[in-house]
Structures are given as C-alpha cells and as structure tokens.
Tab-separated table of C-alpha atoms in Angstrom:
chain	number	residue	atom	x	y	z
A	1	UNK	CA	0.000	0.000	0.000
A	2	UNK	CA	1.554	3.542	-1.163
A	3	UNK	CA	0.481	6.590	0.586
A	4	UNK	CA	-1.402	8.927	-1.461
A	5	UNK	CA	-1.959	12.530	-1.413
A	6	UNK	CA	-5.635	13.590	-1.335
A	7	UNK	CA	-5.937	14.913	-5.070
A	8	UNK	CA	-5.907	19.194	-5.207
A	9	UNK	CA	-9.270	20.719	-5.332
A	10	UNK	CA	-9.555	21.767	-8.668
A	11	UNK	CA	-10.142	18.139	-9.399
A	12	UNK	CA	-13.873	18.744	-8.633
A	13	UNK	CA	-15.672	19.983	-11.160
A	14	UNK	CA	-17.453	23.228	-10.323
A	15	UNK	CA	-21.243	22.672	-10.937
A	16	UNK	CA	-24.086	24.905	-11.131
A	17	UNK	CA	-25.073	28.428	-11.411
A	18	UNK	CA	-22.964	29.476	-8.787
A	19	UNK	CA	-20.056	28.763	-10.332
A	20	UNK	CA	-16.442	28.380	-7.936
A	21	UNK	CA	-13.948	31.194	-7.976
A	22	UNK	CA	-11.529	28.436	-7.554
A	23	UNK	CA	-8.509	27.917	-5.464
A	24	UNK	CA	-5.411	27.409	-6.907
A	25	UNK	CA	-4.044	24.120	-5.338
A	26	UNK	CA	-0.458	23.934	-3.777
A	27	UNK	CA	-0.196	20.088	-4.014
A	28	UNK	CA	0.430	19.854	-7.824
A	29	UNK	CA	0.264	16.311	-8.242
A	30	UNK	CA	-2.451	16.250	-10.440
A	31	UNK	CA	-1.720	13.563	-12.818
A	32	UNK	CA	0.751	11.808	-10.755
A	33	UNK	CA	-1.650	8.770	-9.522
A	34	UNK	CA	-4.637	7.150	-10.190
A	35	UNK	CA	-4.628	7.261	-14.252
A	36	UNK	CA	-7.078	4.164	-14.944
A	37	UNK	CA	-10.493	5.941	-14.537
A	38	UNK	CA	-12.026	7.372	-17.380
A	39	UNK	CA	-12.869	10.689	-15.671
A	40	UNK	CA	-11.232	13.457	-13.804
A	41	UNK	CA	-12.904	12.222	-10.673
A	42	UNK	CA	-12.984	8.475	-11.235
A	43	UNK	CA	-8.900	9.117	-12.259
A	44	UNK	CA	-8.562	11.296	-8.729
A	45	UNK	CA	-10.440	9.000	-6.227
A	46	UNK	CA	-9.477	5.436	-6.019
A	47	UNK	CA	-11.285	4.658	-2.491
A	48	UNK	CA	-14.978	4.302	-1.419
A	49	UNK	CA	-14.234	7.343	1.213
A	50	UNK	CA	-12.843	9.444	-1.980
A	51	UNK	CA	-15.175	8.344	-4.416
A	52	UNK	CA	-18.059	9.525	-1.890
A	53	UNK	CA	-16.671	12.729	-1.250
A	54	UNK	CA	-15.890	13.059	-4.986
A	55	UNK	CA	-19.484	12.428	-5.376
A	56	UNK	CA	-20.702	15.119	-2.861
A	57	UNK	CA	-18.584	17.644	-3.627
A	58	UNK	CA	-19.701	17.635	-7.364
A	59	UNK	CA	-23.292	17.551	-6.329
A	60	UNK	CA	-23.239	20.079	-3.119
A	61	UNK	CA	-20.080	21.794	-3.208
A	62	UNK	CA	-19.709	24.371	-0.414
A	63	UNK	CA	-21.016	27.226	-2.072
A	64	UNK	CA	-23.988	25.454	-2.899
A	65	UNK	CA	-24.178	24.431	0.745
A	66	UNK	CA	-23.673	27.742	2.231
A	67	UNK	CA	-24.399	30.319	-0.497
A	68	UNK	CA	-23.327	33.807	-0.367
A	69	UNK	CA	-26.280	35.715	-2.526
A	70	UNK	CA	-29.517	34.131	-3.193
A	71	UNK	CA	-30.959	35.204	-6.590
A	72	UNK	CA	-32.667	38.213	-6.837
A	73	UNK	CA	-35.954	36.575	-6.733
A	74	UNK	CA	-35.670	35.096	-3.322
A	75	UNK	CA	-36.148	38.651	-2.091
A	76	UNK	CA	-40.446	37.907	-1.626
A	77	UNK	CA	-42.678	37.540	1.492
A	78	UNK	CA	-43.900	33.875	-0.513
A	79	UNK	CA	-40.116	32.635	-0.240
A	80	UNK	CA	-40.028	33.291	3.857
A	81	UNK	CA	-42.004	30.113	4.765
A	82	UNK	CA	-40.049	27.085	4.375
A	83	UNK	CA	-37.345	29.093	6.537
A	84	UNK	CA	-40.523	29.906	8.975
A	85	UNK	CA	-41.620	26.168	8.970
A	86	UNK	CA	-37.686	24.997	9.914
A	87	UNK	CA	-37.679	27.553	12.685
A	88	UNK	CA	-40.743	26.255	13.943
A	89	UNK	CA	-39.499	22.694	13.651
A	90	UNK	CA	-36.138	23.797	15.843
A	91	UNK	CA	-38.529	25.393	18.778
A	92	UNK	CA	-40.924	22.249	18.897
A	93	UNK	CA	-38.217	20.208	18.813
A	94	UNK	CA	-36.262	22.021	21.677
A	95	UNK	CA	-39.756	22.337	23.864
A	96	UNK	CA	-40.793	18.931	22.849
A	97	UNK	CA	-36.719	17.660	24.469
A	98	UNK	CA	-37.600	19.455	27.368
A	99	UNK	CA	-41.302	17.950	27.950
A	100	UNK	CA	-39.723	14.476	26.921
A	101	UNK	CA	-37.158	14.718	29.410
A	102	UNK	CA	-39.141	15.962	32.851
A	103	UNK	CA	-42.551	13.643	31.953
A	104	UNK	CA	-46.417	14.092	32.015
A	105	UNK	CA	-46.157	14.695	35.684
A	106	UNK	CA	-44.460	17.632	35.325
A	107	UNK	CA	-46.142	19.134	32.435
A	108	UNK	CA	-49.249	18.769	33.836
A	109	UNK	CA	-48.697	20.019	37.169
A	110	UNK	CA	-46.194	23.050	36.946
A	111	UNK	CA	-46.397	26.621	35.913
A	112	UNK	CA	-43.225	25.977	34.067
A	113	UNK	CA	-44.023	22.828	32.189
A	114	UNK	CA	-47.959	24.526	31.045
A	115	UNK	CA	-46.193	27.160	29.426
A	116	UNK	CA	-43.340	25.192	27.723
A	117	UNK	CA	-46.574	22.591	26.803
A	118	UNK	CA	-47.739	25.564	25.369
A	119	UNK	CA	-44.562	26.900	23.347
A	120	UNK	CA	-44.863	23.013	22.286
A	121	UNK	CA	-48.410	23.518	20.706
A	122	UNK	CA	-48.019	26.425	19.516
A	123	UNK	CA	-44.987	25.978	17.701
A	124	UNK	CA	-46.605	23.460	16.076
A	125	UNK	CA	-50.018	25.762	15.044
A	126	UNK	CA	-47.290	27.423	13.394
A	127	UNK	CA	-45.272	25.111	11.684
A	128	UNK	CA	-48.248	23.570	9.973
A	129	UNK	CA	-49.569	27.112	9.513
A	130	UNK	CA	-46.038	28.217	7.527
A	131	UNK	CA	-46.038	24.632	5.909
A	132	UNK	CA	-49.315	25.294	4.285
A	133	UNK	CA	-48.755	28.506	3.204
A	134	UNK	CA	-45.270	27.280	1.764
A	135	UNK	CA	-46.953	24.428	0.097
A	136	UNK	CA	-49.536	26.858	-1.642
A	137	UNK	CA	-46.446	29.289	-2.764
A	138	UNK	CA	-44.452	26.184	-4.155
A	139	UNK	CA	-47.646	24.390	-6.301
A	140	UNK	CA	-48.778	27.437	-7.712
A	141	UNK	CA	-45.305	28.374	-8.978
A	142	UNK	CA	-44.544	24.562	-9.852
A	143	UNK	CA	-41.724	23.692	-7.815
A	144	UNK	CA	-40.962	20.846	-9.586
A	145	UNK	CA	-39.573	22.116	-12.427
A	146	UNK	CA	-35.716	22.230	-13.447
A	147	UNK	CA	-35.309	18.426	-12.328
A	148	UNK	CA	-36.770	18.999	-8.551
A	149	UNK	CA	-38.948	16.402	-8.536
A	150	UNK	CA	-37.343	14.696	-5.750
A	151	UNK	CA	-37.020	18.158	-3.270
A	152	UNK	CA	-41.312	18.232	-4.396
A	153	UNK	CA	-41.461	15.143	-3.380
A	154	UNK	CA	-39.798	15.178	-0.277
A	155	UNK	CA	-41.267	17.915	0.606
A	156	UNK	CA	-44.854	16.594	0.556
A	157	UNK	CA	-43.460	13.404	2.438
A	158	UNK	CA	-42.082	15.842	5.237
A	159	UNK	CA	-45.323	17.483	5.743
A	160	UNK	CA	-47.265	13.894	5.716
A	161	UNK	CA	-44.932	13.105	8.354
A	162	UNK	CA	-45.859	15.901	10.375
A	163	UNK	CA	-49.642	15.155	10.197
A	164	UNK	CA	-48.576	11.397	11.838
A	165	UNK	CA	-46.327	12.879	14.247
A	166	UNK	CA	-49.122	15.598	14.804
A	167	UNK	CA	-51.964	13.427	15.790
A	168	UNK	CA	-49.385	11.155	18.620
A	169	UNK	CA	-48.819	14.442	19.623
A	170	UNK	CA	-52.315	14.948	19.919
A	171	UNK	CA	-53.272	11.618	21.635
A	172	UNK	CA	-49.951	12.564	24.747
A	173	UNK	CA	-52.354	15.202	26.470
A	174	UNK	CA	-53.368	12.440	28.515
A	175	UNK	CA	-56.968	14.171	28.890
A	176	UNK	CA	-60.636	13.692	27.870
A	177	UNK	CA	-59.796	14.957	24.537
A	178	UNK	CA	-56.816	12.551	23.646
A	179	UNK	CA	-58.932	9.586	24.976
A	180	UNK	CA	-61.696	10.658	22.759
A	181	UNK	CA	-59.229	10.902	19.158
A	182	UNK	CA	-57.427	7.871	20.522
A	183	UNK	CA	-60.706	5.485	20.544
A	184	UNK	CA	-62.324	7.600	17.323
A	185	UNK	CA	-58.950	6.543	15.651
A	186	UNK	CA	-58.547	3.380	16.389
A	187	UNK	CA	-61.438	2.430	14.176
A	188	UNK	CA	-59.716	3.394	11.129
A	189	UNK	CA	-56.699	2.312	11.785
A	190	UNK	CA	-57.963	-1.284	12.683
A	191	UNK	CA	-60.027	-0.604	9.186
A	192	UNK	CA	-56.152	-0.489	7.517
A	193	UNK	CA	-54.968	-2.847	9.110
A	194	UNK	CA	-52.295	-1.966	11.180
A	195	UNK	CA	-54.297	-1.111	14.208
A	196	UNK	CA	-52.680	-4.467	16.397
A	197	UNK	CA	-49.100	-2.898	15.643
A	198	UNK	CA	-49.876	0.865	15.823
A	199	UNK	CA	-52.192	1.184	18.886
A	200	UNK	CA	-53.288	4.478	19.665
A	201	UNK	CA	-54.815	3.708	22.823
A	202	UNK	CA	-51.039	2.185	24.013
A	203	UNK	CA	-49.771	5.461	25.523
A	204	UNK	CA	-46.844	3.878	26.011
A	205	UNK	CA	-46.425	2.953	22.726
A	206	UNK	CA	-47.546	5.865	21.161
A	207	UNK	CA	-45.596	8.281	23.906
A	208	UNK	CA	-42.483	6.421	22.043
A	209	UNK	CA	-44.096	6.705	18.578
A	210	UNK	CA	-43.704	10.463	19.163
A	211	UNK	CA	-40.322	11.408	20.820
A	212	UNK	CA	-38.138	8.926	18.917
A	213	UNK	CA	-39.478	7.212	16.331
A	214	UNK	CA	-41.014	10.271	13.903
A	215	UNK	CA	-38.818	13.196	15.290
A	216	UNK	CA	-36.358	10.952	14.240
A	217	UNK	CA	-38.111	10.309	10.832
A	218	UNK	CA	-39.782	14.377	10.625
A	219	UNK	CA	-35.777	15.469	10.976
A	220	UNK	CA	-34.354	13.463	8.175
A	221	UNK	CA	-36.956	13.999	5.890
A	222	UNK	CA	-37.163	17.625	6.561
A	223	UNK	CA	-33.155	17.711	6.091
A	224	UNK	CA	-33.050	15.850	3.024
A	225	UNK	CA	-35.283	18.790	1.863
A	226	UNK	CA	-33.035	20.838	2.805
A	227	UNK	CA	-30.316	19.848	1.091
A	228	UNK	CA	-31.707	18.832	-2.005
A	229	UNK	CA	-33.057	22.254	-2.739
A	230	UNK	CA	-29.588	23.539	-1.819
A	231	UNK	CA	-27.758	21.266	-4.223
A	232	UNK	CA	-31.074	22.235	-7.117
A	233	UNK	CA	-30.835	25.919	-5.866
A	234	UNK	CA	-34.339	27.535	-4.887
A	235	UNK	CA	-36.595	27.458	-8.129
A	236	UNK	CA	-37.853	30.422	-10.011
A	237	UNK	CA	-41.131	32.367	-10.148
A	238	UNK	CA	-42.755	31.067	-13.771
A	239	UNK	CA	-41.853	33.924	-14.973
A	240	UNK	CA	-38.256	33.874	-14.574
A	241	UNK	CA	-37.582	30.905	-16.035
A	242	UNK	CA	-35.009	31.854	-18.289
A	243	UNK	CA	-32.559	32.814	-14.909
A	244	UNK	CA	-32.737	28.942	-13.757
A	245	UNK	CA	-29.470	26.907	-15.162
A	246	UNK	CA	-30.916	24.026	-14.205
A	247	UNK	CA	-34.121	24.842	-16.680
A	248	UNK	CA	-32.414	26.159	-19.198
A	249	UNK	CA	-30.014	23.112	-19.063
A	250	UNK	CA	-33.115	20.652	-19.561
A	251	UNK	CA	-34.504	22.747	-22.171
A	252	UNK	CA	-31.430	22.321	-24.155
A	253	UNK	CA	-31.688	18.986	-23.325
A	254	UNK	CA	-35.240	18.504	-24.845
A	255	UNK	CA	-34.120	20.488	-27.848
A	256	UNK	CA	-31.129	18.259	-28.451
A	257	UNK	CA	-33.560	15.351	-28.412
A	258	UNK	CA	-35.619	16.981	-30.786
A	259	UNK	CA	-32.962	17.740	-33.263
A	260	UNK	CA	-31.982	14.498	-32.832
A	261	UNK	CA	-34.825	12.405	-33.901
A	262	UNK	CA	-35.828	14.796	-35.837
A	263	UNK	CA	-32.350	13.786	-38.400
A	264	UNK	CA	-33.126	10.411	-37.451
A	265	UNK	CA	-36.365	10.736	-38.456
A	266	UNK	CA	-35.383	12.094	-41.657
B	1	UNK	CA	-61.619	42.670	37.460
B	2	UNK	CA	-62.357	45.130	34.709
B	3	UNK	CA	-64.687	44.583	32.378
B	4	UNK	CA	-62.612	44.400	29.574
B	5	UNK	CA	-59.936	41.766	31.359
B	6	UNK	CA	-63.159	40.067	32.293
B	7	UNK	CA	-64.121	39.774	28.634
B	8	UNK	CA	-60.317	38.574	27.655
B	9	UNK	CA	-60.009	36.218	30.627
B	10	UNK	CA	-63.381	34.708	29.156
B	11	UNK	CA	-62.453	34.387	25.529
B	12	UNK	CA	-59.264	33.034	26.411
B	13	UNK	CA	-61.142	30.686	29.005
B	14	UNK	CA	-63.495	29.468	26.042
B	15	UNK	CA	-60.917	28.451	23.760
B	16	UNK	CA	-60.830	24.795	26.574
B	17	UNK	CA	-64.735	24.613	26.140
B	18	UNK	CA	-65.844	21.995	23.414
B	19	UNK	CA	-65.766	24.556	20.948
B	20	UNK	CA	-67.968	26.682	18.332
B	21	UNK	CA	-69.236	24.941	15.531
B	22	UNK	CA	-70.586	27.214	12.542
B	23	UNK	CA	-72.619	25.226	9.706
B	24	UNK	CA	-74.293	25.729	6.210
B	25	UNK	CA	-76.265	23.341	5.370
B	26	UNK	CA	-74.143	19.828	5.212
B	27	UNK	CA	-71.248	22.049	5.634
B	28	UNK	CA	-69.543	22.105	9.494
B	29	UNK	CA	-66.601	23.574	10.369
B	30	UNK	CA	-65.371	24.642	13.909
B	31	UNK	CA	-64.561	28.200	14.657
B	32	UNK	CA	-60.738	27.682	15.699
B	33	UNK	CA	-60.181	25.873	12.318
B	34	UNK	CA	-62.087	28.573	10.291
B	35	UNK	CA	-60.030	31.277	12.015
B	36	UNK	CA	-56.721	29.203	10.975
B	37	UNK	CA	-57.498	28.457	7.645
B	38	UNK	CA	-58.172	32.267	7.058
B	39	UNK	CA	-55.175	33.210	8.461
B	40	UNK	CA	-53.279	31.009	5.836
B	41	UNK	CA	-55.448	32.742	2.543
B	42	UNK	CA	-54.625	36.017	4.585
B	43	UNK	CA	-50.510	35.166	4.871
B	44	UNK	CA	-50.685	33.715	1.410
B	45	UNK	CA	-52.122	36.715	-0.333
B	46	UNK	CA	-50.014	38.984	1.900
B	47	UNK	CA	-46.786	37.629	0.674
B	48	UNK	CA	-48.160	37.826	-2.921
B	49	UNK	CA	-48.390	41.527	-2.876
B	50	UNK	CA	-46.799	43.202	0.119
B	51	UNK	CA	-43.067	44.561	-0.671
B	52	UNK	CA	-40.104	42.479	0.531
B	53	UNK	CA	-37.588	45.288	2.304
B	54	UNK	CA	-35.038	45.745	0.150
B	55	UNK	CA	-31.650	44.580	2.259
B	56	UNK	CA	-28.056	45.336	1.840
B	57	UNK	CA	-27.105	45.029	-1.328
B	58	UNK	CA	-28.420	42.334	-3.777
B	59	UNK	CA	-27.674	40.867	-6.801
C-alpha cells in the first residue's frame, strides 16, 4: 500500500449556477496517480471514502451548501415560509426535548411545564400554519420544475410526516380529549390494518411513537429537503424561467432530443 | 376585574370549552379551524403583494 496525497481541489468539477472562484491548489500532483479511470474524478479518487466525497462535492459543493447571494428573486414575502416552517421545527423540537425529558407529571402540574406545553403547541399551530402557506407558494409556482422532482417530493413526504407525528402528539395530552381521538382513531386504523401494531390507545407505545421514532423520521426527511433544494438551488417564479441553469439546461436537453430524432427521423 | 380583562379572561377561558361549531347546510366547520385556515389565505395573499424590504445590497 503507497500513501497517497488527497488529489488538489480543482479536481472537482465546479457545478451549477454558482459557479467556484476556484482555489489554486499547492499540491500539484495532479496527474501523478490514479490514471485508470475514465474521468477526472474516477482518475482522482481510487477509495470508497474518496469516491463519496468526490461524489458530494460535485453535487453540493460548499457554495452550494452555504451560499453567499440568493438570486434576486428570493427577495419575496412567498419565499419566507419554508425558513418559517424549519424555525418552527427547531422550537418544537427544543420544547418537545424538554417535555420528553421531565414527563407528564411535570407538564401537567407546573407553571413551568404549562407554558413550555404551550410553546410546544403552539410551535406546532405554526409550523403547519407556515407549511401550508409554503406548500400553496411552491404548487402554484410549480416547484418541480428544473429536475426537482425529488425536493417536491420530499417535501410533501415531510409534511405527511408531520400530520402522523401531529396526531401522537395529539393523543400525549393524557386528557378527555386525547382519549376521545385515541378510541375515534382506532377504528380506522384497525379498518387499515395496522391497528394491532400501531395502537393508539397504548400510551406507552404511542408516547415512544412520538419522541423517537417520527422526530427521528420528521428530521431526516425535513433535512433531506433541505439539502436537495440547496444542491437544485431555490426554483424560479414562472416567470423567470429563463434565470434557472438548471431549466435552461433541460430545455437544451429537450431540444437536443428533438434535433436528434428529428435527423433520425429524416 | 375590569370589564374588559373580564371579557379577555373569558375568551381566552373558552378556547378549553368543546368549541364553536358554525354550519351551512351539510357544511360544518369549527370556529378555531375557520379562524386558521383564514389566516393562511390572509398570509398567502399577503406575501403575494406586500413589498419584501429591500436589504443590503443584492444581486
């Protein structure tokens, strides 16, 4: 085994609208190893740990990541509530850790816990609130264009999420009110089946359902969002279309094809 | 208590009673619901048309 020098930065290809000022690398090896691959990065990266950060970087290099300007489009009330929906999401999560970790018995009993119960339903009014009004925004101006079908559709499984995670919520006040949507649910969820493994009359159960299970499941879902419309940049109103790289590159695309079967047609 | 407290305390107080249900014919919908989902048309078309402060400088 030869020791290898991690392969200068340029290697990565700068991708996207953003573009990379570039650094000027003070290894200089390029071209010294790793010659087999057919590509720059294949050629660079010769283990699974390389080829994965190879892969990354290409797809969400830092400036991507952590932009410095947002296009000039951005600047609208209608593109303020995903970021209003993730700082909801941080405050139920911190009240919700802090209600986990002192129990019903305090929430129910203290001053203190009432009013960080309450912080914990309210955030939540206003995370679904922001959601909603996000959702709107993004359908109207078809989000899913420029090859975001994925951020769309983890978007939509985010907020589906939420609505599960919502109603355990919903079922841990441990009052008339929970008792009441815990038996009215039960009947359609023993209707789909799944009622002998997902009990909502189990408090137990569905106490755990709701501080590990689909936190757990709300966070990644919620940060795979996140990044994705990072690494696909935030889309365009319809009527900027012709600012998006990413639409203008399928559109070229599509016009290629054309062209293309069109002489094949011929 | 003042009057006006008194009237706050009590609105505040009803938002634990069952709840207000407002109907038109088959349609049903309860008050604290109503209020929400008009809140959401009201952000939505807000964010339509009201002017985004302009920040430091922008490309």
């Amino acid at each position: 085994m030869t020791l290898r020098e991690n392969p200068p930065r340029e290697s990565v290809p700068a991708h996207g609208t953003h573009g990379t000022t570039g650094t000027t690398g003070t290894t200089g090896t390029t071209g010294t190893h790793g010659t087999t691959g057919s590509t720059p990065e294949e050629a660079d990266y010769h283990t699974w740990t390389g080829k994965a950060r190879g892969w990354l970087l290409k797809r969400l290099p830092a400036d991507k990541l952590l932009p410095e300007d947002q296009p000039s489009y951005v600047a609208s009330w209608i593109y303020v509530f995903g970021m209003g929906a993730i700082v909801s999401l941080v405050f139920i999560l911190a009240s919700g850790a802090i209600l986990g970790l002192n129990g019903p018995a305090w929430y129910h009993v203290s001053d203190l816990g009432h009013f960080v119960n309450s912080v914990h339903l309210w955030s939540v009014e206003l995370f679904f609130m922001t959601t909603v009004v996000h959702l709107w925004g993004k359908y109207w101006m078809a989000a899913w264009r420029g090859g975001r079908t994925l951020t769309w559709i983890t978007g939509m499984a985010a907020f589906l999420v939420s609505i599960v995670t919502a109603f355990t919520g919903y079922l841990l006040q441990t009052n008339f009110d929970s008792q009441w949507i815990a038996f009215e649910g039960k009947d359609a969820l023993n209707a789909a089946g799944i009622g002998a493994w997902f009990n909502v009359a189990n408090l137990g159960q569905i106490f755990m359902f709701h501080i590990i299970l689909l936190p757990l499941a709300v966070g990644a879902v919620v940060a795979l969002h996140v990044v994705l419309v990072r690494m696909h940049g935030v889309v365009p109103p319809l009527e900027a279309d012709e600012s998006d790289a990413q639409l203008q590159s399928g559109a070229r695309h599509d016009s290629d094809a054309q062209h293309a079967s069109g002489e094949a047609g011929r | 208590m003042e009057p006006i407290v008194h009237d706050f305390v009590s609105i505040l107080a009803s938002l634990d009673s069952p709840g207000i249900y407002l109907g038109w014919g088959s349609f049903q919908i309860q008050l604290g619901n109503l209020i929400v989902i008009l809140v959401m048309i009201l952000f939505f078309v807000l964010a339509l048309f009201l002017p985004f402060p302009s920040g430091r400088k922008r490309k």
